[in-house]
Each structure stands twice: as C-alpha cells, then as structure tokens.
Short mmCIF file of C-alpha atoms and ligand atoms in Angstrom, two decimals:
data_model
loop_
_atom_site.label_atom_id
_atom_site.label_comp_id
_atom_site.label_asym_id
_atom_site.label_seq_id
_atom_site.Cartn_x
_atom_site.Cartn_y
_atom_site.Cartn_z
CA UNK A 1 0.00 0.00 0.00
CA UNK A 2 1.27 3.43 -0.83
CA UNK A 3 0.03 5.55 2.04
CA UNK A 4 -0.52 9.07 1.11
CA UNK A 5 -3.12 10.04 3.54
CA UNK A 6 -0.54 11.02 6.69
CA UNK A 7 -2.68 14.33 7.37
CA UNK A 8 -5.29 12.18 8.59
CA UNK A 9 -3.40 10.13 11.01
CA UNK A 10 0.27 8.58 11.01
CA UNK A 11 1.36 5.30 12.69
CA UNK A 12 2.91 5.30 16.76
CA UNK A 13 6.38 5.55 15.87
CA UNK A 14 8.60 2.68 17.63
CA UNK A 15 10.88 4.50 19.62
CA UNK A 16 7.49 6.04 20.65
CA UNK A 17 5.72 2.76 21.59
CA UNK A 18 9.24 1.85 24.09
CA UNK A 19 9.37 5.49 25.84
CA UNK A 20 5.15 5.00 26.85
CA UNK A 21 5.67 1.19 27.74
CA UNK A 22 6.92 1.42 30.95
CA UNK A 23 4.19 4.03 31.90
CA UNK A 24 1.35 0.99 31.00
CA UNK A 25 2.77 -1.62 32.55
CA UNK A 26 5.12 -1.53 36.07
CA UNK A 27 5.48 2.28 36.36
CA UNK A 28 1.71 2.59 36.57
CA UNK A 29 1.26 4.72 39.54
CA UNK A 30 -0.82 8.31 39.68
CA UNK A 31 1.36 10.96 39.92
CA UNK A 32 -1.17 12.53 42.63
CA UNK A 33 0.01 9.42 45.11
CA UNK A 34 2.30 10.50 47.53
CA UNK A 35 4.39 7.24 47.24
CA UNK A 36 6.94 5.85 45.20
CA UNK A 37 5.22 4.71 42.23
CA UNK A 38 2.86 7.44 42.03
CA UNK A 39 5.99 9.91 42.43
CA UNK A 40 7.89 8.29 39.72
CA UNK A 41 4.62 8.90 37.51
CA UNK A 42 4.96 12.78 38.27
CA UNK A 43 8.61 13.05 37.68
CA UNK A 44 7.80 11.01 33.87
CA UNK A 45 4.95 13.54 33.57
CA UNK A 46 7.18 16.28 34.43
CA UNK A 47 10.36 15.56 32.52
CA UNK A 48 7.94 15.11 29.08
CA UNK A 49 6.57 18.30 29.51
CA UNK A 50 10.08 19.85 29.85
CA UNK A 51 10.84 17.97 26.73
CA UNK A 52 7.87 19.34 25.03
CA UNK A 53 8.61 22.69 26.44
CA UNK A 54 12.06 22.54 24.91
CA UNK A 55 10.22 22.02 21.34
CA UNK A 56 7.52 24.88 21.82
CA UNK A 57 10.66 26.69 23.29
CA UNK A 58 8.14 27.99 26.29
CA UNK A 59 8.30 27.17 29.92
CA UNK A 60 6.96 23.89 31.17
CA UNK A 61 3.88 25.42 33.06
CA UNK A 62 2.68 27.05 30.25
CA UNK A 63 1.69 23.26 28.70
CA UNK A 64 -1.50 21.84 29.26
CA UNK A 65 -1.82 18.10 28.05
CA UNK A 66 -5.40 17.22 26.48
CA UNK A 67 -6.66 14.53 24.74
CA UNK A 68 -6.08 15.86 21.52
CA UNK A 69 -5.97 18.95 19.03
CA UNK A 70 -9.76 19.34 19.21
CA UNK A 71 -9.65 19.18 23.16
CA UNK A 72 -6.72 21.69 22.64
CA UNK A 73 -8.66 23.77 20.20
CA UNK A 74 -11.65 23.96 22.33
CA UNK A 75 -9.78 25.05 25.46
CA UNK A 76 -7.99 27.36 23.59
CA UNK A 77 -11.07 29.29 22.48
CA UNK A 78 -13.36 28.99 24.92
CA UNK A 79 -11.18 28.88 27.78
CA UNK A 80 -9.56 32.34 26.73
CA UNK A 81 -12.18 34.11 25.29
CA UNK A 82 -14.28 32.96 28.98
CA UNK A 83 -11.76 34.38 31.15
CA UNK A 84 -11.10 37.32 28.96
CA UNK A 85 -14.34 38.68 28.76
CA UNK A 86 -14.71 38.01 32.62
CA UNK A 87 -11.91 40.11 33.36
CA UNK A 88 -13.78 42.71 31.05
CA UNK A 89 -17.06 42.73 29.67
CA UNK A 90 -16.72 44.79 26.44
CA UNK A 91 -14.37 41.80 25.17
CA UNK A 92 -17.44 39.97 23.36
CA UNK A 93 -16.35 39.35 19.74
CA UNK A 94 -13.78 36.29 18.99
CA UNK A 95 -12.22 36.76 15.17
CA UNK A 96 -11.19 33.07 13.56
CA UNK A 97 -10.32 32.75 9.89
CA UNK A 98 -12.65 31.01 7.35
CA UNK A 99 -10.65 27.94 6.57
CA UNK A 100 -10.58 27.00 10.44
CA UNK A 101 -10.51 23.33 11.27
CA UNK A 102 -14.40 22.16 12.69
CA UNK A 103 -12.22 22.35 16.47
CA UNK A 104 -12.05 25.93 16.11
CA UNK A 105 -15.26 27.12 13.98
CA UNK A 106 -16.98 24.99 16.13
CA UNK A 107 -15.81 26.26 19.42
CA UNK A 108 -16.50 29.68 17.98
CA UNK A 109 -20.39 28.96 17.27
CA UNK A 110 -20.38 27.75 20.76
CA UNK A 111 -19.40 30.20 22.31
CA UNK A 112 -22.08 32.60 19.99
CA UNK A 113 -24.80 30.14 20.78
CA UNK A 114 -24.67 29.32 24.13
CA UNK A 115 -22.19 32.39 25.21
CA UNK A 116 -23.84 35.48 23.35
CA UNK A 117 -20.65 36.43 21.44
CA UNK A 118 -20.49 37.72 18.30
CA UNK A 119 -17.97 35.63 15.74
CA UNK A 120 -16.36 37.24 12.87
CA UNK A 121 -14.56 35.31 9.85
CA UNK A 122 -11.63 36.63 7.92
CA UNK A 123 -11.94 35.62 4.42
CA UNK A 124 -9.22 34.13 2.74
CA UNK A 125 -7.97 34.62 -0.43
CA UNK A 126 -7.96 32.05 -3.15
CA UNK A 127 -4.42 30.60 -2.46
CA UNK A 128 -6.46 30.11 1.49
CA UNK A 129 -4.18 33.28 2.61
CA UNK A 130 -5.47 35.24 5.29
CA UNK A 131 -3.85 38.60 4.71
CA UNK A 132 -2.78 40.68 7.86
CA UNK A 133 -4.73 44.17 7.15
CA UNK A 134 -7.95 42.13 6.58
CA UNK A 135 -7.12 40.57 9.82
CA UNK A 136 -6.37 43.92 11.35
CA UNK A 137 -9.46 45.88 9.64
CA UNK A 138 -11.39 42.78 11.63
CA UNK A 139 -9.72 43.33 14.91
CA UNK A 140 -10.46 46.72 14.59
CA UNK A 141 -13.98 46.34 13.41
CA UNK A 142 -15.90 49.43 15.47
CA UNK A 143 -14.07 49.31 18.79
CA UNK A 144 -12.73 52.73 19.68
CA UNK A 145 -9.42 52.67 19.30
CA UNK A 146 -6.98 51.64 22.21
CA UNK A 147 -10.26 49.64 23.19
CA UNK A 148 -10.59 46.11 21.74
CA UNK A 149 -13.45 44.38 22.17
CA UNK A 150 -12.06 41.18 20.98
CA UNK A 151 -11.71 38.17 23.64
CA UNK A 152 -9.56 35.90 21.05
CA UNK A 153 -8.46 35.93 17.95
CA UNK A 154 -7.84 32.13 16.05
CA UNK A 155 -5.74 31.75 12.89
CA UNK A 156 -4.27 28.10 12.17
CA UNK A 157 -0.58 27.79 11.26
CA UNK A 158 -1.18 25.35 8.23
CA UNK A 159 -4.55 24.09 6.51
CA UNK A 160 -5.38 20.29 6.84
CA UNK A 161 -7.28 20.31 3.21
CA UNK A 162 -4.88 22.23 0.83
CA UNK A 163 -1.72 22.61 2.91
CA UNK A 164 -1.59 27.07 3.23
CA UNK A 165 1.01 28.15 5.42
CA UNK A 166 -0.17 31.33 7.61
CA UNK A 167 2.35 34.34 8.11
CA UNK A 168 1.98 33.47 11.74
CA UNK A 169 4.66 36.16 13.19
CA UNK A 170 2.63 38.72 10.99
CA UNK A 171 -0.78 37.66 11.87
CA UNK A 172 0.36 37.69 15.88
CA UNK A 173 1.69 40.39 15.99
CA UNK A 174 -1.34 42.27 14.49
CA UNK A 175 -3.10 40.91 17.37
CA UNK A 176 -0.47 41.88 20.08
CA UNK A 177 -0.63 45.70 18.89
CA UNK A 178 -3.65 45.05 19.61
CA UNK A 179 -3.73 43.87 23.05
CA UNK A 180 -5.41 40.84 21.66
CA UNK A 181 -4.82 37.07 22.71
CA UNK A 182 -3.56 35.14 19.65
CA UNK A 183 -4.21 31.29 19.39
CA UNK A 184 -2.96 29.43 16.22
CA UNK A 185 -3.88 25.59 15.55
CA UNK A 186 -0.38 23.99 14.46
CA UNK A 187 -1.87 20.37 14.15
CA UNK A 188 -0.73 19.91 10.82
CA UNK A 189 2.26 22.33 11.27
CA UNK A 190 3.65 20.08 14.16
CA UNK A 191 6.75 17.65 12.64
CA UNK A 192 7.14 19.95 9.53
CA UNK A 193 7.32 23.39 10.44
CA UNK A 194 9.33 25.24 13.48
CA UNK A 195 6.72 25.54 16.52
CA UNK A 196 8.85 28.07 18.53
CA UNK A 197 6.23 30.09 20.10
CA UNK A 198 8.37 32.79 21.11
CA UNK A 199 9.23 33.37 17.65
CA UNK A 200 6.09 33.11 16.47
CA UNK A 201 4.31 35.52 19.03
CA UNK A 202 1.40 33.63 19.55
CA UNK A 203 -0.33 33.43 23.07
CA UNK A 204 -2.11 29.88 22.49
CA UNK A 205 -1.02 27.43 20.03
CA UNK A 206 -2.42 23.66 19.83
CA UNK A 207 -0.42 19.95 18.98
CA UNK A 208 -2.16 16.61 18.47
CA UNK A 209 0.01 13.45 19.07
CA UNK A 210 -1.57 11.35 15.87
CA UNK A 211 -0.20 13.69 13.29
CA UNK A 212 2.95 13.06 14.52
CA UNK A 213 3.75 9.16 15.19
CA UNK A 214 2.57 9.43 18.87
CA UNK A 215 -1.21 7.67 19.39
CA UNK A 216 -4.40 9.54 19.14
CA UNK A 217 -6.24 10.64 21.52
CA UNK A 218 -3.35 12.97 22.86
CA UNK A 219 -2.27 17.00 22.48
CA UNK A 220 -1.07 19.67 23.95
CA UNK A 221 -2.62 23.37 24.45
CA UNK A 222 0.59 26.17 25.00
CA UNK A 223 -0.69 29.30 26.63
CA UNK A 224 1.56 32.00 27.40
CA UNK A 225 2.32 32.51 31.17
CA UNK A 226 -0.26 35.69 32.16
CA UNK A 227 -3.05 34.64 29.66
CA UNK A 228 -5.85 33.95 31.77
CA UNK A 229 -7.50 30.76 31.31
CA UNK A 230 -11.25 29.18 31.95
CA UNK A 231 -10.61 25.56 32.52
CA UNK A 232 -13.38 23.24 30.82
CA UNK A 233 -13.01 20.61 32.69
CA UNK A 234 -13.85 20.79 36.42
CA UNK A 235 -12.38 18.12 39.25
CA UNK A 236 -9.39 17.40 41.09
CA UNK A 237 -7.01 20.83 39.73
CA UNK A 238 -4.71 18.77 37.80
CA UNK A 239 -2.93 20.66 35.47
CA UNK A 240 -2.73 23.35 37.62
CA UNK A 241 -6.57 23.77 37.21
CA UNK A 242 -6.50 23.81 33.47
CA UNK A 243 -7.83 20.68 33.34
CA UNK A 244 -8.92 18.23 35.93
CA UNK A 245 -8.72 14.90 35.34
CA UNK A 246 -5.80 12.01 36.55
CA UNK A 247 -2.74 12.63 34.10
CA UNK A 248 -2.29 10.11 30.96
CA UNK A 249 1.34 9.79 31.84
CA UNK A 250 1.85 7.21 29.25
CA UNK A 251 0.35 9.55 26.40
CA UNK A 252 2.19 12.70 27.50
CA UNK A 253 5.55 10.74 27.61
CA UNK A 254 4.56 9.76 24.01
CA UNK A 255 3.64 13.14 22.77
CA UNK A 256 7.05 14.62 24.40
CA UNK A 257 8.99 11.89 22.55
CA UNK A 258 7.72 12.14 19.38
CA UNK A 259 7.90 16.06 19.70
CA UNK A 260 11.88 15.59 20.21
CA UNK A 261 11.51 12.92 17.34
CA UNK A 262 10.30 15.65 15.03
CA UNK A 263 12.87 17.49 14.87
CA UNK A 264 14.11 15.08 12.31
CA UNK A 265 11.25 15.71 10.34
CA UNK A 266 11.88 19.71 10.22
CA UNK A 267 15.14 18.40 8.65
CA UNK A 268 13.25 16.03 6.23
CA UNK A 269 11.08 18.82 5.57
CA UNK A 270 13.69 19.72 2.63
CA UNK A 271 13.55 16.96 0.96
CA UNK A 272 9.78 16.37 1.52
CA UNK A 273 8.57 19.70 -0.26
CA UNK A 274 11.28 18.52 -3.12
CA UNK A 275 9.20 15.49 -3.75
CA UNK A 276 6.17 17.05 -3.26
CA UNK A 277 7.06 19.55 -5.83
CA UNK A 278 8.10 17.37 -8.04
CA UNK A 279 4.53 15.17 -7.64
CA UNK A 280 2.56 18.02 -8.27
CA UNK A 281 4.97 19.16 -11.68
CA UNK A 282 3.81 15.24 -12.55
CA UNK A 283 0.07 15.36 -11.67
CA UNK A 284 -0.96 18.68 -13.79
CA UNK A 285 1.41 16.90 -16.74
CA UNK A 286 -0.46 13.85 -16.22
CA UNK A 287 -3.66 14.84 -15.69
CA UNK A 288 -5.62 16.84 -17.99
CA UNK A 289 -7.62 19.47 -16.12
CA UNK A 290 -6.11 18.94 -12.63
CA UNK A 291 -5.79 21.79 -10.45
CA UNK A 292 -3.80 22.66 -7.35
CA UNK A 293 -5.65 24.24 -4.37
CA UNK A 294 -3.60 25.83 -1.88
CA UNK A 295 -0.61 27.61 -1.99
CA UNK A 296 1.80 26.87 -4.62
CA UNK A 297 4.87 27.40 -2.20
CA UNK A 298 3.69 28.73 0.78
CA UNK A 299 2.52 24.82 1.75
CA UNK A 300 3.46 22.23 3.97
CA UNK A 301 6.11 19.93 2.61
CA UNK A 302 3.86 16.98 3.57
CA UNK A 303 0.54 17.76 1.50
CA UNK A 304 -0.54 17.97 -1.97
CA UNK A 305 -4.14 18.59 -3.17
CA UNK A 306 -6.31 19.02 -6.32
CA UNK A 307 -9.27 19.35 -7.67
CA UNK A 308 -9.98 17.60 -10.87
CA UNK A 309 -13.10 19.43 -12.27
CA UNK A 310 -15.68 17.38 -14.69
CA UNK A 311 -14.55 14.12 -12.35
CA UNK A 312 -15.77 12.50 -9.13
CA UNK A 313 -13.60 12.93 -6.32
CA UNK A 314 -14.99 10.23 -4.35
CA UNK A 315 -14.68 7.67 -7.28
CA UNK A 316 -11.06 8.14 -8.49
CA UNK A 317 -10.10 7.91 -4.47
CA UNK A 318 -12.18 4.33 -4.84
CA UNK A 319 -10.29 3.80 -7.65
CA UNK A 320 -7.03 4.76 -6.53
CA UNK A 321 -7.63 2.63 -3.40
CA UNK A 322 -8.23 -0.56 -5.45
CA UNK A 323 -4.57 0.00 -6.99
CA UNK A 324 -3.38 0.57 -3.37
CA UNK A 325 -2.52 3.99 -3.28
CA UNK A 326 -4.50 5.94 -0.47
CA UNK A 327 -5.21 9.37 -0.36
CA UNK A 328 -8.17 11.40 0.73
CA UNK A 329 -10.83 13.74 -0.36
CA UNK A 330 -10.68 16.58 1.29
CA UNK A 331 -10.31 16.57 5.55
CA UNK A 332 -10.99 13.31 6.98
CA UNK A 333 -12.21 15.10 9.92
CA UNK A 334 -15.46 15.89 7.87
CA UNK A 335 -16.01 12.50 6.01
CA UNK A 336 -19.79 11.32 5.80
CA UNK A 337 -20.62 14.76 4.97
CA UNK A 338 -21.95 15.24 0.97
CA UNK A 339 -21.37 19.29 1.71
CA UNK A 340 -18.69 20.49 -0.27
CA UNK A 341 -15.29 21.78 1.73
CA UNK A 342 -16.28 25.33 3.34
CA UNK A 343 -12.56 25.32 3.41
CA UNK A 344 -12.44 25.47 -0.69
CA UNK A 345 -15.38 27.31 -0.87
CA UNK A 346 -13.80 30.02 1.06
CA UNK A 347 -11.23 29.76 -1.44
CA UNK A 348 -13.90 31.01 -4.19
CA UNK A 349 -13.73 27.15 -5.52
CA UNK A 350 -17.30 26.30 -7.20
CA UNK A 351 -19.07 23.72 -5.58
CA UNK A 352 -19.05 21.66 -7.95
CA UNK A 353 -15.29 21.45 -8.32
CA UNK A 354 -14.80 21.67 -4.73
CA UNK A 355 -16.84 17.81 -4.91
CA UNK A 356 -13.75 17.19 -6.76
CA UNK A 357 -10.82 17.35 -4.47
CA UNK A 358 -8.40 14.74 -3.81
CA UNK A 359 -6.12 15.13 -0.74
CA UNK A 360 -2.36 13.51 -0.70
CA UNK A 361 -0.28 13.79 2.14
CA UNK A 362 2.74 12.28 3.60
CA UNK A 363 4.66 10.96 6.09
CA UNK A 364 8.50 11.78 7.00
CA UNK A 365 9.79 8.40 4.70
CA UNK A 366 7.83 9.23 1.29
CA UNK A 367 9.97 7.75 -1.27
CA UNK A 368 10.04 9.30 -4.95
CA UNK A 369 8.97 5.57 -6.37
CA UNK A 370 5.93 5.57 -4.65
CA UNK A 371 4.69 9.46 -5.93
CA UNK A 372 5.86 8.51 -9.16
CA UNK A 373 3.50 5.37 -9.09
CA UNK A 374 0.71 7.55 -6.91
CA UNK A 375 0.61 10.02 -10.21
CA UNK A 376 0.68 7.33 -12.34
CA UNK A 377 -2.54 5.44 -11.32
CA UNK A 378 -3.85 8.95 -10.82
CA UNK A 379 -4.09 9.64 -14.36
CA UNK A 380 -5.29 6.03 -14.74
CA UNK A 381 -7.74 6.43 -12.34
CA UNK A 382 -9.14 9.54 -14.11
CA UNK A 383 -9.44 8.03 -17.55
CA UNK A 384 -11.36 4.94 -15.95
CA UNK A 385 -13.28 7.25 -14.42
CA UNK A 386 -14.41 9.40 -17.51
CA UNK A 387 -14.53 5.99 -19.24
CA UNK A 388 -17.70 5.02 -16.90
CA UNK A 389 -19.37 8.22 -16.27
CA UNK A 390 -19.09 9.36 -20.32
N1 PLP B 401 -6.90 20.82 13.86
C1 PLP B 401 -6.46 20.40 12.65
C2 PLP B 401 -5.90 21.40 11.70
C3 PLP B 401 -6.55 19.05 12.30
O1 PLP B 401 -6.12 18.65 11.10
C4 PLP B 401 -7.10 18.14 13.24
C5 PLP B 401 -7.24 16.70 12.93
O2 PLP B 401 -7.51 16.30 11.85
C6 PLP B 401 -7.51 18.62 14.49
C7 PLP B 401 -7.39 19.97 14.76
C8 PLP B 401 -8.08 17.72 15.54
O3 PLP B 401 -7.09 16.98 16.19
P1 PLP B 401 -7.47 15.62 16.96
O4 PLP B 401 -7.76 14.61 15.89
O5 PLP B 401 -6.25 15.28 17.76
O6 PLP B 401 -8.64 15.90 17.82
#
C-alpha cells in the first residue's frame, strides 16, 4: 500500500511505543500518590513536559496536556475568550479565519450560541491566505481605538485540506498591537514546520500526538504565562486547574517523545517539499484538467491537493484505493458529509469542483517511487473514471 493520507493520522512511531511502555505496565502509579510509584509517575509527567517545552521553546507550566488537538482547540477558544471577557465585559467578539478546522469554527459557534458572542470570519484569499490588514481591519472592526473588544483571535498555522502556510509572526503580531490574545492551531504544522512560540508571538497554540507518530487521543494546548485561562473541565485541579482529570502519563511521555523525534522531520522537511514539488509538476502533466488548491509554495512539505473538475472525487479515491494507493478527499475530519469543503469554498472554488478534491499527504519516509507510481494510477484512475461516467 502506498500511504498518502498522513494528514489524517500517522502510525505510533517505535521508539514512541518503548518510551510509553513502561508508563502501561510496572510504572503505573498516579502521579497525585504521595508514594513511590505514584511519584515516579509525576517526575515522567514532568520531565515530558520539559521535553515538550524545549520544542515549543516555552516554559513547562505554560503546557497543558489534552486529549487531543480538538480538546486543545476547544480550550484554547473557549477557555480564553471565557476568562477574557470576565476580566472585562466589552471583550465579546472572537475573530477566527474562514478555513478554520471544525475544532475551532466549532468552538466559535459555541461560544455565539450558548455564550452570546459575536464571531467574525476573515476571508481568505484564493491561495487560502489570510492577509494581515484584513485581519487587522477585523480586529479593529468598530471598537474605539486603544479599546478592543475582541476576547480571542484564532488563525491556524497550516490548513489540513490544501496545505496554506499562515504568516503566523505577521498575523500575531497584528493581534499583540492590539492587546489581543492570539491562538494558532499547528496540528498539521507540528513535525514539519518550526513551533517556537516565542518566535512566532502567539499566546495559544495547539499539537495533536496522531499527526505526529505518537497515538491519538493525545495534544497539547501552549498558553503564554499571564493569559488567563477558563478551565473546561472541572475536578481534582490537575494541570494546575487547566484541566482536571488524573494525568495520561503514558500519552504525555509519548507526545514529548515524538515532539523531540520531530525534529528530524523539520530536517526532512527539505527533501519532503522537493518530492512534493516534483509530484505536483507530474500530476498537472499527467492529468488533464487537474488543479492545485492551496498555496503553490507557501505549503506544507507533507501535502498535496487538487481538484480535478468534470470528475468525481470520491470515485477516483475508490479507484485509486483498489490500486493501493491511499489518499483522501478533502479533511478526513469531515467524512460522511456530501457538503462540499467550506474550506475550498472560502477559497472562491465552485461547488461543484470543490466535490472534486483529492487530498495527498505524507509521512517523513515518502519515497520518490511511490509518488511517481501515486501520479501514475492517478491519471489512470481519471481516464477509468471518464470511461464510466461518459
Ligand atoms: N486541527 C487540525 C488542523 C486538524 O487537522 C485536526 C485533525 O484532523 C484537528 C485539529 C483535531 O485533532 P485531533 O484529531 O487530535 O482531535
């Protein structure tokens, strides 16, 4: 099998698998017990947060370990844009982008719905760019100056359907001029692309552990030391209140290593986009009509997508699965759905062609052979087809 579809979810890496062993099996304990075991659990909870710390290049207590990107998301937004607007009550608008993973647009509407904010979406242009003045213009939107009534503003660092790689420093520091909390989702950026927050600027940024050869069901929320923080999750204070709950030591020792494992991949990350390049040269030579969405270079290394107007999506990935290559179309995250991507619509992308996209994305070992195969049965796939539906 050729497995182009690493954007959805990658295999626990080995070296992954040995550092969380221990952790389900004889070093069990609760790091809240005051005795051996349990304090050996707290020191292995501690030490992977200073690993993951060293990553983020922040300070271990301003990690909070979740149980994944969309618990990290959700936090993230509603947790900030809660205590913000607590602290003062003219903060009621949160700003996201329009090409926002369901985590994030979701958390938004929530807190509309049930919170009475008021969301506002920065469009994107059709590369999925948000540009920083239309960001600012937002931010600005009628609040008398020197008086933002923002609570939080969301951009994500890189798009999970077409790749688009945010000016994230820019973006930020908009927002900090502004007095504004900045969160940025870096799911997808995680393993390719440098997750320094410092450098970035951001006040919030979220990691899951599946996009990155540690298991699902883990990730990581960063929030700046000083940004005030609603915890969603009520009990026992773990986390230092941020969210209650006894620790998954095992998971967070897995998320730290393959964090430190990454940075390999932000070395790979070279010769990744070079093959990625060099697939997409070979898909719009191969295939008649095939379009790239996203960013031509500002993209992660890791993805490649399309849309292949007058075709069906859905059938040439059914086709391309029976010649075992295995991509996507569009976000895995909203399969079932027969709505076409808002993501590509936001791009301007018709809906009909939008029904059209095909997702490929890879993992750290991608070898040449197997995108020069993947294109191949592409183009096969596409004639077959045409062949049935002409
Ligand atoms: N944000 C982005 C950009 C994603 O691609 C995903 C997963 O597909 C998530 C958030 C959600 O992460 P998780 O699957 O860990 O909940």
């Amino acid at each position: 099998m050729i497995f182009l579809d690493a954007a959805a979810t990658t295999p626990v890496r080995r070296e992954v698998i040995e550092a969380m062993w221990p952790y389900l099996t004889n070093q069990f304990g609760n790091p809240s017990s005051h005795h051996e075991l349990g304090e050996r659990a707290a020191r292995a909870l501690a030490d992977a947060r200073e690993k993951a710390a060293a990553v983020l290049g922040c300070r271990a207590g301003e990690l909070v370990f979740t149980s994944g990107g969309t618990e990290a998301d959700n936090l993230a937004l509603k947790g900030i844009a809660l205590a913000r607007r607590a602290a003062d009550p003219r903060r009621t608008r949160v700003v996201i982008s329009a090409i926002e993973h369901p985590a994030v647009a979701a958390s938004a509407g929530h807190l509309r719905r049930v919170h009475g904010f008021t969301v506002e979406v920065v469009p994107v242009d059709a590369d999925a760019l948000v540009s920083p003045d239309a960001f600012a213009g937002m931010l600005d939107g009628g609040a008398p100056a020197g008086a933002s009534d923002v609570a939080v503003a969301s951009v994500m660092y890189a798009n999970n359907e077409v790749g688009t790689v945010q000016d994230i420093p820019a973006l930020a520091a908009v927002a900090r001029g502004r007095g504004i909390p900045f969160h940025t989702d870096a799911v997808q950026a995680a393993g390719w692309l440098p997750l320094d927050v410092r450098a970035l600027g951001v006040d919030a940024l979220s990691v899951s552990g599946h996009k990155l050869g540690a298991p699902k069901g883990v990730g990581l929320l960063y929030v700046r030391g000083g940004v005030p923080l609603e915890p969603l999750v009520h009990g026992g204070g773990q986390e230092r209140g941020a969210r209650s709950g006894t620790e998954n030591v095992a998971f967070a020792v897995a998320l730290a290593t393959a964090l430190e494992l990454s940075g390999d991949a932000l070395e790979t990350a070279g010769r990744v986009s070079a093959l990625r390049d060099a697939f997409i040269d070979d898909v719009l030579d191969r295939v008649p009509g095939a379009v790239l969405t996203g960013h031509r270079t500002r993209r992660l290394p890791s993805v490649a997508s399309f849309t292949l107007p007058g075709t069906s999506g859905e059938s040439v990935l059914l086709e391309l699965e029976r010649q075992s290559v295995v991509c996507s179309s569009g976000s895995a995250c909203a399969a079932g759905s027969d709505e076409p991507s808002p993501v590509l619509t936001a791009m301007g992308i018709r809906r009909e062609d939008a029904q059209t996209a095909l997702r490929f994305s890879f993992g750290a070992f991608i070898t040449e052979e197997e995108l020069v195969t993947a294109a191949t049965e592409l183009a096969a796939a596409v004639v077959r087809v045409g062949a049935l539906r002409a």
